[in-house]
mmCIF file of C-alpha atoms in Angstrom:
data_model
loop_
_atom_site.group_PDB
_atom_site.id
_atom_site.type_symbol
_atom_site.label_atom_id
_atom_site.label_comp_id
_atom_site.label_asym_id
_atom_site.label_seq_id
_atom_site.Cartn_x
_atom_site.Cartn_y
_atom_site.Cartn_z
ATOM 1 C CA MET A 1 169.704 53.148 144.108
ATOM 2 C CA ARG A 2 166.316 51.597 143.518
ATOM 3 C CA ARG A 3 163.152 53.551 144.198
ATOM 4 C CA LEU A 4 161.362 52.519 147.366
ATOM 5 C CA THR A 5 157.698 51.761 146.924
ATOM 6 C CA PRO A 6 155.076 52.779 149.489
ATOM 7 C CA PHE A 7 154.071 50.300 152.167
ATOM 8 C CA HIS A 8 150.496 49.540 153.223
ATOM 9 C CA LEU A 9 149.767 49.013 156.893
ATOM 10 C CA ALA A 10 146.370 48.443 158.509
ATOM 11 C CA ILE A 11 146.092 48.941 162.280
ATOM 12 C CA PRO A 12 143.285 48.673 164.828
ATOM 13 C CA VAL A 13 141.869 51.721 166.602
ATOM 14 C CA HIS A 14 139.100 52.087 169.177
ATOM 15 C CA ASP A 15 137.715 55.411 167.876
ATOM 16 C CA ILE A 16 137.701 56.714 164.287
ATOM 17 C CA ASP A 17 137.279 60.363 165.340
ATOM 18 C CA ALA A 18 140.243 60.142 167.729
ATOM 19 C CA ALA A 19 142.312 58.507 164.956
ATOM 20 C CA ARG A 20 141.352 61.329 162.553
ATOM 21 C CA ALA A 21 142.387 63.937 165.124
ATOM 22 C CA PHE A 22 145.729 62.188 165.751
ATOM 23 C CA TYR A 23 146.781 61.110 162.248
ATOM 24 C CA GLY A 24 145.061 63.859 160.273
ATOM 25 C CA GLY A 25 145.249 66.704 162.783
ATOM 26 C CA LEU A 26 148.363 66.186 164.906
ATOM 27 C CA LEU A 27 150.562 64.360 162.383
ATOM 28 C CA GLY A 28 149.137 66.208 159.361
ATOM 29 C CA CYS A 29 148.450 63.104 157.281
ATOM 30 C CA PRO A 30 146.050 63.786 154.391
ATOM 31 C CA GLU A 31 142.947 61.621 154.494
ATOM 32 C CA GLY A 32 142.023 59.381 151.592
ATOM 33 C CA ARG A 33 139.062 57.049 151.214
ATOM 34 C CA SER A 34 136.993 56.186 154.256
ATOM 35 C CA ALA A 35 133.902 54.439 155.504
ATOM 36 C CA GLU A 36 132.167 54.284 158.859
ATOM 37 C CA ARG A 37 134.711 51.880 160.378
ATOM 38 C CA TRP A 38 137.958 52.677 158.498
ATOM 39 C CA VAL A 39 140.029 55.561 157.112
ATOM 40 C CA ASP A 40 143.004 55.688 154.721
ATOM 41 C CA PHE A 41 145.778 58.167 155.581
ATOM 42 C CA ASP A 42 148.796 59.274 153.567
ATOM 43 C CA LEU A 43 151.592 58.743 156.111
ATOM 44 C CA TYR A 44 154.535 60.445 154.372
ATOM 45 C CA GLY A 45 153.696 58.724 151.078
ATOM 46 C CA HIS A 46 152.665 55.396 152.622
ATOM 47 C CA GLN A 47 149.145 54.027 152.970
ATOM 48 C CA LEU A 48 148.090 53.715 156.606
ATOM 49 C CA VAL A 49 144.587 52.388 157.180
ATOM 50 C CA VAL A 50 142.962 52.601 160.594
ATOM 51 C CA HIS A 51 140.169 50.105 161.277
ATOM 52 C CA ARG A 52 137.822 50.502 164.233
ATOM 53 C CA VAL A 53 137.874 47.339 166.308
ATOM 54 C CA ASP A 54 135.356 47.018 169.122
ATOM 55 C CA GLY A 55 136.799 45.901 172.470
ATOM 56 C CA LEU A 56 140.358 46.764 171.445
ATOM 57 C CA ALA A 57 142.978 45.816 174.058
ATOM 58 C CA PRO A 58 146.160 47.861 174.631
ATOM 59 C CA ARG A 59 148.581 47.464 171.718
ATOM 60 C CA VAL A 60 152.047 47.520 173.309
ATOM 61 C CA ALA A 61 153.051 43.966 174.217
ATOM 62 C CA GLY A 62 156.294 44.916 175.936
ATOM 63 C CA ASP A 63 159.535 46.740 175.437
ATOM 64 C CA ASN A 64 163.121 46.089 174.475
ATOM 65 C CA PRO A 65 166.142 48.044 175.764
ATOM 66 C CA VAL A 66 167.876 50.011 172.990
ATOM 67 C CA ASP A 67 170.650 52.520 173.723
ATOM 68 C CA GLY A 68 169.379 53.217 177.241
ATOM 69 C CA HIS A 69 165.652 53.474 176.448
ATOM 70 C CA ASP A 70 162.792 50.978 176.664
ATOM 71 C CA VAL A 71 161.502 50.773 173.078
ATOM 72 C CA PRO A 72 157.824 49.750 172.840
ATOM 73 C CA VAL A 73 157.128 46.565 170.898
ATOM 74 C CA PRO A 74 155.395 46.331 168.507
ATOM 75 C CA HIS A 75 155.806 49.720 166.831
ATOM 76 C CA PHE A 76 155.890 51.173 163.328
ATOM 77 C CA GLY A 77 156.929 54.457 161.819
ATOM 78 C CA VAL A 78 158.664 56.320 159.067
ATOM 79 C CA VAL A 79 162.267 57.289 158.350
ATOM 80 C CA LEU A 80 162.241 60.999 157.533
ATOM 81 C CA GLU A 81 164.739 63.473 156.165
ATOM 82 C CA LEU A 82 166.400 65.248 159.111
ATOM 83 C CA PRO A 83 164.717 68.668 158.540
ATOM 84 C CA ASP A 84 161.297 66.947 158.341
ATOM 85 C CA TRP A 85 162.023 65.030 161.561
ATOM 86 C CA HIS A 86 162.944 68.269 163.375
ATOM 87 C CA ALA A 87 159.763 69.947 162.107
ATOM 88 C CA LEU A 88 157.648 67.003 163.313
ATOM 89 C CA ALA A 89 159.397 66.881 166.708
ATOM 90 C CA ASP A 90 158.843 70.629 167.130
ATOM 91 C CA ARG A 91 155.153 70.312 166.156
ATOM 92 C CA LEU A 92 154.636 67.437 168.609
ATOM 93 C CA ARG A 93 156.395 69.294 171.441
ATOM 94 C CA ALA A 94 154.303 72.427 170.758
ATOM 95 C CA ALA A 95 151.157 70.273 170.930
ATOM 96 C CA GLY A 96 152.200 68.980 174.358
ATOM 97 C CA VAL A 97 152.494 65.344 173.253
ATOM 98 C CA ASP A 98 153.331 62.873 176.004
ATOM 99 C CA PHE A 99 156.236 61.000 174.385
ATOM 100 C CA VAL A 100 157.036 57.383 175.179
ATOM 101 C CA ILE A 101 160.644 58.306 174.322
ATOM 102 C CA GLU A 102 161.456 62.010 173.957
ATOM 103 C CA PRO A 103 163.066 63.242 170.740
ATOM 104 C CA HIS A 104 166.804 62.612 170.978
ATOM 105 C CA VAL A 105 169.849 61.283 169.102
ATOM 106 C CA ARG A 106 170.405 57.554 169.485
ATOM 107 C CA PHE A 107 173.752 55.798 168.900
ATOM 108 C CA ALA A 108 175.544 59.165 168.985
ATOM 109 C CA GLY A 109 178.930 58.991 167.276
ATOM 110 C CA GLN A 110 178.357 55.373 166.205
ATOM 111 C CA PRO A 111 177.374 53.745 162.913
ATOM 112 C CA GLY A 112 173.647 54.253 162.461
ATOM 113 C CA GLU A 113 173.452 57.460 164.524
ATOM 114 C CA GLN A 114 169.852 58.642 164.300
ATOM 115 C CA ALA A 115 167.353 61.132 165.608
ATOM 116 C CA THR A 116 164.354 59.293 167.030
ATOM 117 C CA LEU A 117 161.136 59.771 168.971
ATOM 118 C CA PHE A 118 158.323 57.469 170.095
ATOM 119 C CA LEU A 119 154.690 58.203 170.887
ATOM 120 C CA LEU A 120 151.379 56.369 171.166
ATOM 121 C CA ASP A 121 148.250 57.070 169.168
ATOM 122 C CA PRO A 122 144.930 57.326 171.072
ATOM 123 C CA SER A 123 144.417 53.555 170.707
ATOM 124 C CA GLY A 124 147.841 52.672 172.110
ATOM 125 C CA ASN A 125 149.602 51.913 168.811
ATOM 126 C CA ALA A 126 153.290 52.818 169.208
ATOM 127 C CA LEU A 127 154.938 54.913 166.492
ATOM 128 C CA GLU A 128 158.585 55.760 165.912
ATOM 129 C CA PHE A 129 159.803 58.542 163.667
ATOM 130 C CA LYS A 130 163.513 58.597 162.944
ATOM 131 C CA ALA A 131 165.995 60.397 160.714
ATOM 132 C CA PHE A 132 169.619 60.069 159.680
ATOM 133 C CA ALA A 133 172.080 62.681 158.477
ATOM 134 C CA ASP A 134 172.816 60.244 155.594
ATOM 135 C CA ILE A 135 169.868 57.865 155.127
ATOM 136 C CA ASP A 136 171.511 55.824 152.352
ATOM 137 C CA GLY A 137 174.743 55.378 154.304
ATOM 138 C CA GLN A 138 173.327 54.947 157.805
ATOM 139 C CA LEU A 139 169.938 53.204 157.594
ATOM 140 C CA PHE A 140 171.472 49.722 157.558
ATOM 141 C CA ALA A 141 174.881 50.608 159.057
ATOM 142 C CA THR A 142 176.678 47.875 160.948
#
């Protein structure tokens, strides 16, 4: 299997301090370089950059039904190992996070069965964290 390389994603936020509290504090992402209007975060080995954008409008354009839930679109996230996903879900529940979609198993008993959860950052960017019992065998299952 080939090694996956990190992705780089830059997203808009309305408040740098709120983004630091969410990504650095709540999600536990180490902070990298920063300036007054942007911050780099290590999102599970990937480079996430938040840029303050004045007059930012809500980020979720709509939703799409998937396995009985309305999935926010657009969204981004990370596929985690199952123990890491459970640890994150537990940390988010303990923090009292208001989930868009509560942690649960999607496509139970089907190809691509996965643990998933959705939440919004303080600027309305939708995130999904998911995990598979067998990432290599299930990530692109048909």
